Tab-separated table of N, CA and C in Angstrom:
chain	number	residue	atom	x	y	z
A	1	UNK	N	0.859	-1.183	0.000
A	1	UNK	CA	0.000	0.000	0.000
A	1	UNK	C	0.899	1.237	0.000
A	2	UNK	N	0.414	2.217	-0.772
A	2	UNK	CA	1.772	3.226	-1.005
A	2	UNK	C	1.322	4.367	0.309
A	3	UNK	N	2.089	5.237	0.479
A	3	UNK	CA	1.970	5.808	1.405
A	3	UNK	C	0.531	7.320	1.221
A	4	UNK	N	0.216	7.526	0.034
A	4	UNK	CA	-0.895	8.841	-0.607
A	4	UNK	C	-2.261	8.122	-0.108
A	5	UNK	N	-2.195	6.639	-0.475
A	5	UNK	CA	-3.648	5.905	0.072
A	5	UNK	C	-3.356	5.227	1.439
A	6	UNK	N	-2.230	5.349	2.025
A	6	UNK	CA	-2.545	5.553	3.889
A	6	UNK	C	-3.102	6.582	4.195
A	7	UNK	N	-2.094	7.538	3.525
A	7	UNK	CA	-2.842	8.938	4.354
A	7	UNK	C	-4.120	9.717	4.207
A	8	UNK	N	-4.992	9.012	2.753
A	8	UNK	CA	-6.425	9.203	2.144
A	8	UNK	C	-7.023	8.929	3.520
A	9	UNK	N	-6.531	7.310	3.534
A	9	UNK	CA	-7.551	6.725	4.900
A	9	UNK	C	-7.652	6.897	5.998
A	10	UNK	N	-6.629	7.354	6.473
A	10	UNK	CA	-6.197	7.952	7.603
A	10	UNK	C	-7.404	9.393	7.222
A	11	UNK	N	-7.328	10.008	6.871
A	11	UNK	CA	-8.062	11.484	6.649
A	11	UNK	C	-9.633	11.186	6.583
A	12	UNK	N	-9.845	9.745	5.798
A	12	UNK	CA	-11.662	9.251	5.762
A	12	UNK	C	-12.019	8.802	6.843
A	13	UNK	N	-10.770	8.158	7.748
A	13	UNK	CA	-11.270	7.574	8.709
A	13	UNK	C	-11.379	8.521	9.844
A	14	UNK	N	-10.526	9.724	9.826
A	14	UNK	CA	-10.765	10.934	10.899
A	14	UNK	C	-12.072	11.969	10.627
A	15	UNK	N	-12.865	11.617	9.632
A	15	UNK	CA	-13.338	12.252	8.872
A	15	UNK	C	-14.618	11.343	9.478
A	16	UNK	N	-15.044	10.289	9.384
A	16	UNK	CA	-15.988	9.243	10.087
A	16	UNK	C	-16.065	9.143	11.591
A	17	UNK	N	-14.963	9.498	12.265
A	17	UNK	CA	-14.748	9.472	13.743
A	17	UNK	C	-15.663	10.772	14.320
A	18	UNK	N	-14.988	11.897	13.694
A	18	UNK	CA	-15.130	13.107	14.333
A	18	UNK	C	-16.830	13.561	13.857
A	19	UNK	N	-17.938	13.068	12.650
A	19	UNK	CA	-19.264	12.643	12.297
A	19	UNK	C	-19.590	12.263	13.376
A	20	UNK	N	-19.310	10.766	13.540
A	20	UNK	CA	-19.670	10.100	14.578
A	20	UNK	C	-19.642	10.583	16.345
A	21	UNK	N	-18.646	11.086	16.374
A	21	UNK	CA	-18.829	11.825	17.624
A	21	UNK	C	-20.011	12.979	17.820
A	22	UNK	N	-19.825	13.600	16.747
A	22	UNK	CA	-20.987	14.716	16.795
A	22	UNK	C	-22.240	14.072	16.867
A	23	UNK	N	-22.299	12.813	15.889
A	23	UNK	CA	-23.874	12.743	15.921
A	23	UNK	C	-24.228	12.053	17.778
A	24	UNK	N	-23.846	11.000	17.615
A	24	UNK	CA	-23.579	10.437	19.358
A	24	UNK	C	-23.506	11.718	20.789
A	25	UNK	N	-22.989	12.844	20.397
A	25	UNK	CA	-22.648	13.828	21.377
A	25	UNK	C	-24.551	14.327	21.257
A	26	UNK	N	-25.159	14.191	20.180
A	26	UNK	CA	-26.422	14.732	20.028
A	26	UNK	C	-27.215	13.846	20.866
A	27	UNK	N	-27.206	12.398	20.942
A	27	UNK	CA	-28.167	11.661	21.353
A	27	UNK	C	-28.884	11.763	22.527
A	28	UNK	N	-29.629	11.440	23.117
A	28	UNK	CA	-30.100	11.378	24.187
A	28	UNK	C	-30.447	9.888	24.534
A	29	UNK	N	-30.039	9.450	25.667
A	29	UNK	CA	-30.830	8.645	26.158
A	29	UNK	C	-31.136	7.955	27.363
A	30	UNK	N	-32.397	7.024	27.150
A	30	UNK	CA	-32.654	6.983	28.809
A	30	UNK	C	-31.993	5.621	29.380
A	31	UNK	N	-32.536	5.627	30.732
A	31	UNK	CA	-32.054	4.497	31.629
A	31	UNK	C	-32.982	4.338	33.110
A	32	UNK	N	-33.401	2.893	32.879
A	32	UNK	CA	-34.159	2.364	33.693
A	32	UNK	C	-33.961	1.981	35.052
A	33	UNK	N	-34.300	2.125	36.318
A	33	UNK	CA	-34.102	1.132	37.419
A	33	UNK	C	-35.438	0.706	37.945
A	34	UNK	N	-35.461	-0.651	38.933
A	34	UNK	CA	-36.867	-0.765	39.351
A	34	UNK	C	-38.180	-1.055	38.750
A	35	UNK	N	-37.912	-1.909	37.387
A	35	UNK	CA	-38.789	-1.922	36.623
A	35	UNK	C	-39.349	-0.887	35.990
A	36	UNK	N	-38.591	0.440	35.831
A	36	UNK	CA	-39.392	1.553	35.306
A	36	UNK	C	-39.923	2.210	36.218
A	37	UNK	N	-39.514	1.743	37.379
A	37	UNK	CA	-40.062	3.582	38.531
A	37	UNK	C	-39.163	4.236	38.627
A	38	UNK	N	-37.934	4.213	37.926
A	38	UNK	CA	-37.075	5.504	38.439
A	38	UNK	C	-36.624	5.542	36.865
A	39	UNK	N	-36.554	6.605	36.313
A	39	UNK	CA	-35.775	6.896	34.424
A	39	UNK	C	-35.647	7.956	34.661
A	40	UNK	N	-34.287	7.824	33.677
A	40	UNK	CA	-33.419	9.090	33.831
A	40	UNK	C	-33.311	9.402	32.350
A	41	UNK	N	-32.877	10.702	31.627
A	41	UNK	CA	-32.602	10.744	30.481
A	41	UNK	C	-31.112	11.377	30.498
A	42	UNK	N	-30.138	11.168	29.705
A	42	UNK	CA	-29.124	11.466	29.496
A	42	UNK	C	-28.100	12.007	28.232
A	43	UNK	N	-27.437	12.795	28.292
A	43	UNK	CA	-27.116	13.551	27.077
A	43	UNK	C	-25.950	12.624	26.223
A	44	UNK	N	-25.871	12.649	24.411
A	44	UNK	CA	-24.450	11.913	24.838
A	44	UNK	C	-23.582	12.211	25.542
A	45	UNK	N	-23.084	12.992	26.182
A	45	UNK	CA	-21.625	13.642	26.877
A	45	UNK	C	-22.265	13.454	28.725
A	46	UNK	N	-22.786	12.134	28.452
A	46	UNK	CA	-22.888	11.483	29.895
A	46	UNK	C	-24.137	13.026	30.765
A	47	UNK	N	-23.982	13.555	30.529
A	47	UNK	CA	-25.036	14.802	31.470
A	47	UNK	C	-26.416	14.211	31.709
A	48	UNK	N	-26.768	14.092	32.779
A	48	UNK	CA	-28.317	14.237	33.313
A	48	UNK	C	-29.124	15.101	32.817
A	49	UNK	N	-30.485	14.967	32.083
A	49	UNK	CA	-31.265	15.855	30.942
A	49	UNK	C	-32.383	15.913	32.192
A	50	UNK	N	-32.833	14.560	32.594
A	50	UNK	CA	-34.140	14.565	33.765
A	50	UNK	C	-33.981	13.471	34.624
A	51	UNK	N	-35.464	13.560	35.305
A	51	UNK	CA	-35.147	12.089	36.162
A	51	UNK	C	-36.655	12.418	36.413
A	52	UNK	N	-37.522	11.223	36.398
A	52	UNK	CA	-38.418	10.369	36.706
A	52	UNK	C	-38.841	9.542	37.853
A	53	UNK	N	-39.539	9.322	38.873
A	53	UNK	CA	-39.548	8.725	39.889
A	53	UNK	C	-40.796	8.607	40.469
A	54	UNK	N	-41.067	6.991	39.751
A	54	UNK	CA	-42.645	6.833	40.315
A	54	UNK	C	-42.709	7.352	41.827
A	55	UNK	N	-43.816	7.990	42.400
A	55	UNK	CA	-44.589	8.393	43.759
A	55	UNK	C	-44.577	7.533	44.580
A	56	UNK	N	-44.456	6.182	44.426
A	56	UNK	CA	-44.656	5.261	45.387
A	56	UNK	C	-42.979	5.175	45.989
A	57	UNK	N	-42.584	5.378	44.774
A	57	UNK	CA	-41.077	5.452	45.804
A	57	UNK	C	-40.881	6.648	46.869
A	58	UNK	N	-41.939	7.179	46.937
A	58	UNK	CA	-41.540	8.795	47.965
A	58	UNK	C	-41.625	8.350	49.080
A	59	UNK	N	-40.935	7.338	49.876
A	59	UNK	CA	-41.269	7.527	51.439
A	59	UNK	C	-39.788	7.909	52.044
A	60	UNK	N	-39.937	8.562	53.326
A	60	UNK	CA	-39.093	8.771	53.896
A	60	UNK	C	-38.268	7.549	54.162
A	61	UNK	N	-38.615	6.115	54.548
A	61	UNK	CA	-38.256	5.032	55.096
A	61	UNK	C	-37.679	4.159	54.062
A	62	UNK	N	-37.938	4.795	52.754
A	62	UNK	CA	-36.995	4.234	51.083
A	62	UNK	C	-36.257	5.317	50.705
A	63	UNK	N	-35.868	6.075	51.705
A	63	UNK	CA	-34.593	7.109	50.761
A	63	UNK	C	-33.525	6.383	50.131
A	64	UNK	N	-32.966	5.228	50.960
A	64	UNK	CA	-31.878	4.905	50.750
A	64	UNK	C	-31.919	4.171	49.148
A	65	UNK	N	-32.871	3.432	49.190
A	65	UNK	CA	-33.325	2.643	48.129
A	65	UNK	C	-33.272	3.136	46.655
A	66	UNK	N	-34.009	4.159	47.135
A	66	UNK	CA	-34.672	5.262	46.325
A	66	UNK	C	-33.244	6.192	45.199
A	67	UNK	N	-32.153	6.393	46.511
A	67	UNK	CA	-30.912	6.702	45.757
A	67	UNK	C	-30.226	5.563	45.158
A	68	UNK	N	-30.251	4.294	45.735
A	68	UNK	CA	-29.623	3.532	44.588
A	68	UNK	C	-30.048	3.448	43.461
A	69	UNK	N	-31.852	3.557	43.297
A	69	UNK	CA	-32.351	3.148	42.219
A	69	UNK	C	-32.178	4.659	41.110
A	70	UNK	N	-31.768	5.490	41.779
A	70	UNK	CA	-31.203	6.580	40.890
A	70	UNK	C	-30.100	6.318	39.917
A	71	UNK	N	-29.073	5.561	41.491
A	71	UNK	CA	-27.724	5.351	40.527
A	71	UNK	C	-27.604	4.460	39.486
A	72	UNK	N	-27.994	3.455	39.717
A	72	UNK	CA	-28.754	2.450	38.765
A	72	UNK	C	-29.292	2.664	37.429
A	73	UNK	N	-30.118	3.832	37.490
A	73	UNK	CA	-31.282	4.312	35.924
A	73	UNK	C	-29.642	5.100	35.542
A	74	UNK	N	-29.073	5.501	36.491
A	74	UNK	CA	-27.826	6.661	35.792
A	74	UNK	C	-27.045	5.666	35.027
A	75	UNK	N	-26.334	4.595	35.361
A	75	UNK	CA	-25.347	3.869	35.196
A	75	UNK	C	-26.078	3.043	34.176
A	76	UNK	N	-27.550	2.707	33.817
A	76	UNK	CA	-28.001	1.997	32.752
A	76	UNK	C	-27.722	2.985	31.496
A	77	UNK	N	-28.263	4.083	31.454
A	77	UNK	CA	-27.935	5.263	30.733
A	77	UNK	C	-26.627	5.025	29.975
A	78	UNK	N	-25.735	5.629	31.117
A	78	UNK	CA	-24.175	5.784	30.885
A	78	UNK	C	-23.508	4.449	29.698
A	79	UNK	N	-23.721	3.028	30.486
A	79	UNK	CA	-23.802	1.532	29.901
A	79	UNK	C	-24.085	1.777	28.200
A	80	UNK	N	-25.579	2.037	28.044
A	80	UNK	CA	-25.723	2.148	26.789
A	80	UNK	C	-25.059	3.329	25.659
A	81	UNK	N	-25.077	4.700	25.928
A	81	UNK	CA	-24.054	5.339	25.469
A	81	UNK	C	-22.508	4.948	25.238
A	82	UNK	N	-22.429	4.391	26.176
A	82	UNK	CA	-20.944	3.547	26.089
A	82	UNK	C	-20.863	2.470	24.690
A	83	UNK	N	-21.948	1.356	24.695
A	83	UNK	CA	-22.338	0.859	24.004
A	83	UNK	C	-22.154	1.059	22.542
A	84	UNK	N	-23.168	2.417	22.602
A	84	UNK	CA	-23.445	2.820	20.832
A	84	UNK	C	-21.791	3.551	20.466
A	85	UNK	N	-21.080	4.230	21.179
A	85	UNK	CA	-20.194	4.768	21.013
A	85	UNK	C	-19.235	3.371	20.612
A	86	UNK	N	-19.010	2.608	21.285
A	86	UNK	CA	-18.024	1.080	20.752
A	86	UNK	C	-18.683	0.911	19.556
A	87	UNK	N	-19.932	0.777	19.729
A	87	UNK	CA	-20.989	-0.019	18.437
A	87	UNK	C	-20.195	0.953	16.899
A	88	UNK	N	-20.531	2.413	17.096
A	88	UNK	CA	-20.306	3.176	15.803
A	88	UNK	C	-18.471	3.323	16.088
A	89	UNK	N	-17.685	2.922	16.688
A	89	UNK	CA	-16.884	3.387	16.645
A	89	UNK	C	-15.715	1.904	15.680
A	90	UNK	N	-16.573	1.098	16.159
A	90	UNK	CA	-16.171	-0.587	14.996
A	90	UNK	C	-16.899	-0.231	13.785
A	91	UNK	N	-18.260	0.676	13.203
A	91	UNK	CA	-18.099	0.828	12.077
A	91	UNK	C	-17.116	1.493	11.243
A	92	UNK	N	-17.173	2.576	12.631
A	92	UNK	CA	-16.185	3.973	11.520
A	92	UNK	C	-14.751	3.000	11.098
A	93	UNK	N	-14.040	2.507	11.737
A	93	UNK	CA	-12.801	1.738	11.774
A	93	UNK	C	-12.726	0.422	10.886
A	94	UNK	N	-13.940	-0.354	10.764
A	94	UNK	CA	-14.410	-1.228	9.201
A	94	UNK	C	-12.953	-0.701	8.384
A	95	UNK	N	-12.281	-1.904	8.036
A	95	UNK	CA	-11.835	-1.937	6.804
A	95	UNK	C	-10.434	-2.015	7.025
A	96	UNK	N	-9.853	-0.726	8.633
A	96	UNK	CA	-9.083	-0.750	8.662
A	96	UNK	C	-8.354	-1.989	9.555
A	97	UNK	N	-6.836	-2.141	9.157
A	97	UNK	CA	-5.943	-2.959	9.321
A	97	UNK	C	-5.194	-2.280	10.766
A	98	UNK	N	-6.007	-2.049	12.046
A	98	UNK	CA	-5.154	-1.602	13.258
A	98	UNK	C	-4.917	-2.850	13.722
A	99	UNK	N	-3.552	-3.093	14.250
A	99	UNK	CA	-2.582	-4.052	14.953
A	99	UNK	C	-3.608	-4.106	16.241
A	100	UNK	N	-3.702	-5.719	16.838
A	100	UNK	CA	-4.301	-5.893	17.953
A	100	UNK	C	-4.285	-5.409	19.161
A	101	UNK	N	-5.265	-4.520	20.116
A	101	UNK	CA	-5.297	-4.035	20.953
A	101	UNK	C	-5.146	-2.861	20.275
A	102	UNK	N	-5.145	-1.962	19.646
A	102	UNK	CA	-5.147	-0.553	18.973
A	102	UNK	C	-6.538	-0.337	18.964
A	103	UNK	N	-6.733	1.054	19.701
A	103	UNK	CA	-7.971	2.043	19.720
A	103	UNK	C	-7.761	2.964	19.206
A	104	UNK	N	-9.050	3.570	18.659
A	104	UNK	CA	-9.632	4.961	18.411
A	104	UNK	C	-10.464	5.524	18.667
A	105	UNK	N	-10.267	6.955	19.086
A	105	UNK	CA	-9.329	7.419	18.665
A	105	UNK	C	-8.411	7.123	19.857
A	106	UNK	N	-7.104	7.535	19.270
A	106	UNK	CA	-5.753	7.633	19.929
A	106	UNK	C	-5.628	8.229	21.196
């Protein structure tokens, strides 16, 4: 491979990364705990958008609960963003020949 069509790909493939980040940085999404009494929505760039919390969880005597099942809808959130970001980040990289254990970006 000559060195003009490394550096094409190198430039398509920074060119697919930095797309991909933008569109992913747009997403939103949610995350469940408790069967759906506690949802959270989340920005791509990990940020808290809202939070949700069925009424029945309001007692004084389930605070504690009540905050795990926060951290929980947060960390389901977080999980899946993580997710789509690996998910699109093995498309953008398709094709290319990176040596094992090599990420992107760098």
């Amino acid at each position: 491979m000559n060195l003009q069509k490394m550096m094409k790909q190198a430039q398509d493939m920074q060119r697919k990364i930095t797309e991909m980040q933008a569109k992913l940085e747009a997403q939103e999404v949610d995350g469940t705990s408790g069967g759906g009494a506690v949802k959270v929505r989340v920005s791509g760039k990990h940020r808290p958008l809202s939070v949700s919390i069925d009424a029945s969880l309001m007692k004084a005597d389930e605070k504690d609960m009540l905050e795990d099942l926060i951290i929980a809808a947060l960390n389901d959130a977080h999980d899946k963003i993580d997710a789509s970001f690996a998910d699109e980040m093995g498309k953008a990289t398709s094709g290319m020949n990176l040596p094992p254990g090599m990420k992107l970006p760098f």
